[in-house]
Tab-separated table of C-alpha atoms and ligand atoms in Angstrom:
chain	number	residue	atom	x	y	z
A	196	UNK	CA	55.426	-149.860	-85.886
A	197	UNK	CA	57.523	-153.003	-85.965
A	198	UNK	CA	60.124	-151.564	-88.294
A	199	UNK	CA	62.327	-149.733	-85.777
A	200	UNK	CA	63.177	-153.222	-84.461
A	201	UNK	CA	63.789	-154.676	-87.887
A	202	UNK	CA	65.656	-151.716	-89.310
A	203	UNK	CA	68.703	-152.893	-87.416
A	204	UNK	CA	68.576	-156.329	-89.067
A	205	UNK	CA	71.654	-157.095	-91.105
A	206	UNK	CA	71.992	-159.554	-93.977
A	207	UNK	CA	73.524	-162.619	-92.372
A	208	UNK	CA	76.859	-163.457	-93.996
A	209	UNK	CA	77.756	-166.950	-95.171
A	210	UNK	CA	81.157	-168.017	-93.914
A	211	UNK	CA	83.261	-170.876	-95.300
A	212	UNK	CA	85.266	-172.537	-92.544
A	213	UNK	CA	88.029	-175.057	-92.786
A	214	UNK	CA	87.150	-178.099	-90.666
A	215	UNK	CA	90.131	-180.219	-91.720
A	216	UNK	CA	91.457	-180.511	-88.128
A	217	UNK	CA	88.294	-182.438	-87.165
A	218	UNK	CA	87.463	-184.122	-90.447
A	219	UNK	CA	90.907	-185.724	-90.796
A	220	UNK	CA	91.180	-184.501	-94.419
A	221	UNK	CA	90.591	-181.363	-96.488
A	222	UNK	CA	87.033	-180.367	-95.625
A	223	UNK	CA	84.848	-177.294	-95.492
A	224	UNK	CA	81.670	-176.385	-93.706
A	225	UNK	CA	79.725	-173.281	-94.670
A	226	UNK	CA	77.838	-171.399	-91.970
A	227	UNK	CA	74.879	-169.076	-92.396
A	228	UNK	CA	75.648	-166.588	-89.624
A	229	UNK	CA	72.115	-165.693	-88.597
A	230	UNK	CA	73.591	-165.184	-85.130
A	231	UNK	CA	74.782	-161.829	-86.505
A	232	UNK	CA	71.414	-160.583	-87.735
A	233	UNK	CA	70.583	-158.584	-84.601
A	234	UNK	CA	72.539	-157.724	-81.455
A	235	UNK	CA	69.828	-158.992	-79.067
A	236	UNK	CA	66.928	-160.672	-80.882
A	237	UNK	CA	69.375	-162.768	-82.834
A	238	UNK	CA	69.172	-165.785	-85.116
A	239	UNK	CA	66.030	-167.839	-85.373
A	240	UNK	CA	64.365	-165.706	-82.677
A	241	UNK	CA	64.122	-162.715	-84.951
A	242	UNK	CA	62.799	-164.940	-87.715
A	243	UNK	CA	60.229	-166.669	-85.542
A	244	UNK	CA	58.971	-163.525	-83.832
A	245	UNK	CA	58.607	-161.286	-86.879
A	246	UNK	CA	55.111	-162.304	-88.000
A	247	UNK	CA	53.620	-163.009	-84.542
A	248	UNK	CA	54.753	-159.504	-83.484
A	249	UNK	CA	53.321	-157.956	-86.635
A	250	UNK	CA	50.073	-159.812	-86.038
A	251	UNK	CA	49.881	-158.630	-82.423
A	252	UNK	CA	50.395	-155.014	-83.473
A	253	UNK	CA	47.971	-155.131	-86.388
A	254	UNK	CA	45.244	-156.863	-84.403
A	255	UNK	CA	45.585	-154.435	-81.502
A	256	UNK	CA	46.742	-156.894	-78.850
A	257	UNK	CA	48.202	-155.215	-75.715
A	258	UNK	CA	50.969	-157.743	-75.421
A	259	UNK	CA	52.272	-161.276	-75.684
A	260	UNK	CA	52.251	-164.131	-73.194
A	261	UNK	CA	54.758	-166.915	-73.744
A	262	UNK	CA	56.800	-169.650	-72.049
A	263	UNK	CA	60.394	-170.660	-71.463
A	264	UNK	CA	63.178	-171.753	-69.132
A	265	UNK	CA	65.321	-169.488	-66.950
A	266	UNK	CA	67.957	-169.130	-69.694
A	267	UNK	CA	65.578	-169.132	-72.628
A	268	UNK	CA	66.801	-167.360	-75.758
A	269	UNK	CA	63.177	-167.025	-76.792
A	270	UNK	CA	62.072	-165.328	-73.553
A	271	UNK	CA	65.023	-162.934	-73.726
A	272	UNK	CA	64.407	-161.991	-77.357
A	273	UNK	CA	60.666	-161.631	-76.855
A	274	UNK	CA	61.018	-159.389	-73.788
A	275	UNK	CA	63.367	-157.075	-75.675
A	276	UNK	CA	61.222	-156.995	-78.821
A	277	UNK	CA	58.089	-156.224	-76.789
A	278	UNK	CA	59.833	-153.385	-75.006
A	279	UNK	CA	60.932	-151.917	-78.334
A	280	UNK	CA	57.431	-152.223	-79.782
A	281	UNK	CA	55.664	-150.980	-76.630
A	282	UNK	CA	53.859	-154.278	-76.129
A	283	UNK	CA	53.396	-155.913	-72.741
A	284	UNK	CA	55.216	-159.188	-72.181
A	285	UNK	CA	54.252	-161.929	-69.732
A	286	UNK	CA	56.643	-164.860	-69.388
A	287	UNK	CA	55.609	-168.119	-67.743
A	288	UNK	CA	58.909	-169.598	-66.570
A	289	UNK	CA	59.673	-173.256	-65.848
A	290	UNK	CA	60.800	-173.895	-62.230
A	291	UNK	CA	60.423	-171.898	-59.060
A	292	UNK	CA	63.994	-172.292	-57.782
A	293	UNK	CA	65.624	-169.083	-56.596
A	294	UNK	CA	68.445	-169.477	-59.118
A	295	UNK	CA	65.952	-169.664	-61.958
A	296	UNK	CA	64.074	-166.585	-60.833
A	297	UNK	CA	67.343	-164.652	-60.570
A	298	UNK	CA	69.021	-165.750	-63.778
A	299	UNK	CA	70.846	-163.019	-65.670
A	300	UNK	CA	68.587	-163.733	-68.646
A	301	UNK	CA	65.414	-163.150	-66.645
A	302	UNK	CA	66.877	-160.063	-64.979
A	303	UNK	CA	67.267	-158.550	-68.446
A	304	UNK	CA	63.659	-159.475	-69.206
A	305	UNK	CA	62.441	-157.739	-66.060
A	306	UNK	CA	64.588	-154.689	-66.833
A	307	UNK	CA	62.889	-154.528	-70.219
A	308	UNK	CA	59.502	-154.479	-68.475
A	309	UNK	CA	58.451	-158.131	-68.776
A	310	UNK	CA	56.290	-159.728	-66.107
A	311	UNK	CA	58.020	-162.957	-65.093
A	312	UNK	CA	55.872	-165.671	-63.505
A	313	UNK	CA	57.832	-168.747	-62.346
A	314	UNK	CA	55.702	-171.895	-62.070
A	315	UNK	CA	56.585	-175.347	-60.770
A	316	UNK	CA	57.996	-177.846	-63.242
A	317	UNK	CA	54.864	-179.926	-62.752
A	318	UNK	CA	52.521	-177.044	-63.612
A	319	UNK	CA	54.744	-176.086	-66.532
A	320	UNK	CA	54.027	-179.457	-68.149
A	321	UNK	CA	50.487	-178.162	-68.788
A	322	UNK	CA	51.724	-175.451	-71.116
A	323	UNK	CA	50.274	-177.131	-74.211
A	324	UNK	CA	46.808	-177.545	-72.641
A	325	UNK	CA	44.236	-174.943	-73.560
A	326	UNK	CA	42.744	-174.482	-70.073
A	327	UNK	CA	46.198	-173.812	-68.569
A	328	UNK	CA	47.010	-171.503	-71.457
A	329	UNK	CA	43.802	-169.542	-70.891
A	330	UNK	CA	44.535	-169.263	-67.180
A	331	UNK	CA	48.048	-167.947	-67.774
A	332	UNK	CA	47.438	-165.677	-70.750
A	333	UNK	CA	46.898	-162.065	-69.750
A	334	UNK	CA	43.736	-160.407	-71.090
A	335	UNK	CA	44.156	-159.108	-74.625
A	336	UNK	CA	47.510	-160.859	-75.036
A	337	UNK	CA	48.513	-162.994	-77.999
A	338	UNK	CA	49.673	-166.404	-76.804
A	339	UNK	CA	52.939	-167.536	-78.388
A	340	UNK	CA	54.007	-171.155	-77.832
A	341	UNK	CA	57.245	-172.151	-76.096
A	342	UNK	CA	60.303	-171.435	-78.205
A	343	UNK	CA	58.136	-169.245	-80.467
A	344	UNK	CA	57.298	-172.309	-82.549
A	345	UNK	CA	53.901	-171.328	-83.927
A	346	UNK	CA	52.449	-171.576	-87.408
A	347	UNK	CA	52.887	-167.837	-87.761
A	348	UNK	CA	56.620	-168.199	-87.125
A	349	UNK	CA	57.290	-170.431	-90.115
A	350	UNK	CA	57.199	-167.807	-92.868
A	351	UNK	CA	59.721	-165.683	-91.020
A	352	UNK	CA	62.080	-168.627	-90.611
A	353	UNK	CA	61.770	-169.560	-94.292
A	354	UNK	CA	62.975	-166.023	-95.104
A	355	UNK	CA	66.406	-166.963	-93.707
A	356	UNK	CA	66.978	-168.832	-96.973
A	357	UNK	CA	67.410	-166.898	-100.193
A	358	UNK	CA	69.205	-166.990	-103.547
A	359	UNK	CA	72.561	-167.192	-101.756
A	360	UNK	CA	71.620	-170.448	-100.042
A	361	UNK	CA	70.251	-172.162	-103.160
A	362	UNK	CA	73.550	-173.716	-104.338
A	363	UNK	CA	73.874	-175.807	-101.145
A	364	UNK	CA	72.740	-179.425	-101.283
A	365	UNK	CA	72.167	-179.667	-97.529
A	366	UNK	CA	70.862	-177.117	-95.029
A	367	UNK	CA	71.429	-178.203	-91.445
A	368	UNK	CA	69.757	-176.973	-88.269
A	369	UNK	CA	69.513	-177.859	-84.604
A	370	UNK	CA	66.083	-178.846	-83.312
A	371	UNK	CA	64.470	-177.937	-79.993
A	372	UNK	CA	60.754	-177.324	-80.329
A	373	UNK	CA	60.730	-177.847	-84.110
A	374	UNK	CA	59.632	-174.453	-85.479
A	375	UNK	CA	62.990	-173.644	-87.028
A	376	UNK	CA	63.144	-176.980	-88.848
A	377	UNK	CA	59.560	-176.626	-90.079
A	378	UNK	CA	60.164	-173.052	-91.257
A	379	UNK	CA	63.426	-173.835	-93.025
A	380	UNK	CA	61.796	-176.777	-94.796
A	381	UNK	CA	59.385	-174.294	-96.396
A	382	UNK	CA	62.279	-172.229	-97.721
A	383	UNK	CA	64.212	-175.046	-99.423
A	384	UNK	CA	64.436	-175.608	-103.146
A	385	UNK	CA	63.267	-178.949	-104.529
A	386	UNK	CA	66.859	-180.163	-104.834
A	387	UNK	CA	67.849	-179.436	-101.238
A	388	UNK	CA	67.675	-181.636	-98.173
A	389	UNK	CA	67.220	-180.573	-94.577
A	390	UNK	CA	69.514	-182.134	-91.970
A	391	UNK	CA	68.119	-182.093	-88.445
A	392	UNK	CA	70.153	-182.513	-85.274
A	393	UNK	CA	67.985	-182.734	-82.143
A	394	UNK	CA	69.375	-181.030	-79.039
A	395	UNK	CA	66.868	-182.896	-76.937
A	396	UNK	CA	65.757	-186.508	-76.637
A	397	UNK	CA	62.145	-186.308	-77.714
A	398	UNK	CA	60.451	-188.960	-79.814
A	399	UNK	CA	57.576	-186.605	-80.578
A	400	UNK	CA	59.708	-184.132	-82.540
A	401	UNK	CA	58.966	-185.498	-86.048
A	402	UNK	CA	55.226	-185.486	-85.422
A	403	UNK	CA	55.386	-181.993	-83.908
A	404	UNK	CA	57.155	-180.697	-87.007
A	405	UNK	CA	54.620	-182.456	-89.231
A	406	UNK	CA	51.757	-180.863	-87.263
A	407	UNK	CA	53.292	-177.412	-87.627
A	408	UNK	CA	53.671	-177.927	-91.363
A	409	UNK	CA	50.081	-179.156	-91.692
A	410	UNK	CA	48.841	-175.844	-90.305
A	411	UNK	CA	51.180	-173.671	-92.390
A	412	UNK	CA	49.195	-171.310	-94.639
A	413	UNK	CA	52.036	-170.943	-97.115
A	414	UNK	CA	52.833	-174.498	-98.116
A	415	UNK	CA	54.704	-173.563	-101.247
A	416	UNK	CA	55.806	-177.119	-101.707
A	417	UNK	CA	55.593	-180.535	-100.149
A	418	UNK	CA	57.660	-180.616	-96.963
A	419	UNK	CA	61.242	-180.924	-98.124
A	420	UNK	CA	62.982	-184.256	-97.460
A	421	UNK	CA	64.303	-184.300	-93.893
A	422	UNK	CA	67.149	-186.378	-92.639
A	423	UNK	CA	67.546	-186.806	-88.870
A	424	UNK	CA	71.068	-187.065	-87.449
A	425	UNK	CA	70.443	-188.557	-84.025
A	426	UNK	CA	72.848	-189.711	-81.329
A	427	UNK	CA	74.330	-186.245	-80.826
A	428	UNK	CA	72.107	-185.221	-77.888
A	429	UNK	CA	74.940	-185.692	-75.356
A	430	UNK	CA	72.610	-186.997	-72.669
A	431	UNK	CA	69.781	-184.560	-73.279
A	432	UNK	CA	68.738	-180.937	-73.299
A	433	UNK	CA	71.203	-178.443	-71.838
A	434	UNK	CA	73.957	-181.022	-71.239
A	435	UNK	CA	77.433	-179.829	-72.186
A	436	UNK	CA	80.042	-182.469	-71.297
A	437	UNK	CA	83.743	-181.619	-71.237
A	438	UNK	CA	84.417	-183.165	-74.657
A	439	UNK	CA	81.804	-180.949	-76.264
A	440	UNK	CA	83.175	-177.868	-74.499
A	441	UNK	CA	86.649	-178.738	-75.767
A	442	UNK	CA	85.242	-178.938	-79.276
A	443	UNK	CA	83.422	-175.575	-78.982
A	444	UNK	CA	86.542	-173.888	-77.576
A	445	UNK	CA	88.804	-175.320	-80.299
A	446	UNK	CA	86.256	-174.464	-83.003
A	447	UNK	CA	86.155	-170.890	-81.736
A	448	UNK	CA	89.950	-170.581	-81.686
A	449	UNK	CA	90.162	-171.942	-85.234
A	450	UNK	CA	87.207	-170.115	-86.870
A	451	UNK	CA	86.249	-167.220	-84.563
A	452	UNK	CA	82.687	-168.566	-84.633
A	453	UNK	CA	81.153	-168.965	-81.198
A	454	UNK	CA	78.593	-171.749	-81.032
A	455	UNK	CA	75.840	-171.738	-78.429
A	456	UNK	CA	76.038	-174.447	-75.749
A	457	UNK	CA	72.540	-175.859	-76.137
A	458	UNK	CA	71.900	-176.091	-79.879
A	459	UNK	CA	74.603	-175.199	-82.388
A	460	UNK	CA	77.406	-176.881	-80.396
A	461	UNK	CA	75.657	-180.221	-80.905
A	462	UNK	CA	74.733	-179.366	-84.488
A	463	UNK	CA	78.260	-178.446	-85.506
A	464	UNK	CA	79.812	-181.447	-83.741
A	465	UNK	CA	77.326	-183.723	-85.531
A	466	UNK	CA	78.105	-182.258	-88.970
A	467	UNK	CA	81.849	-182.462	-88.481
A	468	UNK	CA	81.524	-186.080	-87.279
A	469	UNK	CA	79.318	-187.066	-90.217
A	470	UNK	CA	81.732	-185.432	-92.676
A	471	UNK	CA	84.664	-187.222	-91.030
A	472	UNK	CA	82.782	-190.525	-91.304
A	473	UNK	CA	82.168	-189.904	-95.018
A	474	UNK	CA	78.384	-189.794	-94.636
A	475	UNK	CA	78.258	-186.122	-95.655
A	476	UNK	CA	80.338	-184.458	-98.370
A	477	UNK	CA	83.469	-182.496	-97.352
A	478	UNK	CA	83.240	-180.092	-100.320
A	479	UNK	CA	81.362	-177.217	-98.659
A	480	UNK	CA	77.932	-178.280	-99.927
A	481	UNK	CA	76.615	-178.466	-96.344
A	482	UNK	CA	75.313	-175.146	-95.000
A	483	UNK	CA	74.960	-174.997	-91.236
A	484	UNK	CA	72.294	-172.617	-89.936
A	485	UNK	CA	73.748	-170.721	-86.964
A	486	UNK	CA	70.568	-169.931	-85.079
A	487	UNK	CA	72.238	-167.514	-82.652
A	488	UNK	CA	70.963	-167.295	-79.102
A	489	UNK	CA	73.910	-167.230	-76.784
A	490	UNK	CA	71.899	-166.957	-73.538
A	491	UNK	CA	72.688	-170.561	-72.696
A	492	UNK	CA	76.266	-169.605	-71.783
A	493	UNK	CA	74.967	-167.409	-68.957
A	494	UNK	CA	73.379	-170.424	-67.321
A	495	UNK	CA	76.566	-172.492	-67.390
A	496	UNK	CA	79.255	-170.284	-65.934
A	497	UNK	CA	79.991	-172.635	-63.021
A	498	UNK	CA	80.248	-175.725	-65.269
A	499	UNK	CA	82.742	-174.455	-67.810
A	500	UNK	CA	86.266	-175.736	-68.382
A	501	UNK	CA	89.034	-173.058	-68.391
A	502	UNK	CA	89.449	-173.105	-72.225
A	503	UNK	CA	85.768	-172.342	-72.591
A	504	UNK	CA	85.894	-169.566	-70.010
A	505	UNK	CA	88.795	-168.021	-71.948
A	506	UNK	CA	86.777	-168.116	-75.162
A	507	UNK	CA	83.836	-166.364	-73.587
A	508	UNK	CA	86.114	-163.761	-72.027
A	509	UNK	CA	87.579	-162.872	-75.458
A	510	UNK	CA	86.078	-159.599	-76.729
A	511	UNK	CA	84.001	-160.215	-79.856
B	782	PLP	C1	69.750	-170.674	-80.528
B	782	PLP	C2	68.710	-171.672	-80.841
B	782	PLP	N1	68.922	-172.529	-81.832
B	782	PLP	C3	68.033	-173.466	-82.156
B	782	PLP	C4	66.846	-173.581	-81.473
B	782	PLP	C5	65.917	-174.660	-81.855
B	782	PLP	O1	64.820	-174.118	-82.535
B	782	PLP	P1	63.409	-174.782	-82.442
B	782	PLP	O2	62.940	-174.649	-81.010
B	782	PLP	O3	62.579	-173.978	-83.364
B	782	PLP	O4	63.531	-176.191	-82.840
B	782	PLP	C6	66.556	-172.698	-80.434
B	782	PLP	C7	65.302	-172.765	-79.695
B	782	PLP	O5	64.384	-172.109	-80.031
B	782	PLP	C8	67.514	-171.713	-80.099
B	782	PLP	O6	67.324	-170.851	-79.093
């Protein structure tokens, strides 16, 4: 039964926040707080994992094998969900460094019964190849791609959008592996546009999203128009320079919304900058998808400025 896990899911509120201090004029940003949908399997993770988990249970798989980094939100969410659903979980983890193997995120995974297999960064590059996947996947396990971005994930992500999100002209999301963007694009109305902010420098992202959409069984509509906001990668995946930390800390003080350091920090900074520059409307017609996943903070404790440490120390 998958439902004990999903019974705890709450309807994610939509919050209107005043971004005038950054926009330089009266301006609003609305945020779909999917980070609040579950205490552990939060945000896009819950969305992406719903149908793969259902499939694994219905088809009688013993467990799930998947991939991620030492601070992966996906690995953390999957390990917890598998424990709750009495499925095995095998995680192939990028990097064999001691710090990676002992990350707080992976310790949780192990405590929840996951088998953690660190592999070298070089071997990890083979994760998309079928022979490596076969070698790593435990017998009678369902293989779930890195970040949970599989065709089966898309329907669950599209469910994040509903009648409440229809009035917005723009839905904005951060992009890592592309599954969230592909899924959201299936949930848009014909009048809406999807704004994509990559958290990683990867030229292949548009084609990866297109491939995911090509395999989607439920193509209710042509892929919605997508608009890429690039130049907000801050040097690449997982980079969180001081200026961005200052923004996240100030945004938290002003709105009480904590952004994650890898994805939504870059997304929110990009939206605020585009609104300030007049390239996006300031009237609250942009809805930012808060995809949750705050594991990234646990991997950055030694790199944080004092304001950011104070934010994280504040009880929420
Ligand atoms: C919190 C969070 N937001 C956004 C993303 C990006 O999603 P995707 O990998 O589907 O592009 C991820 C990664 O899965 C994530 O963990």
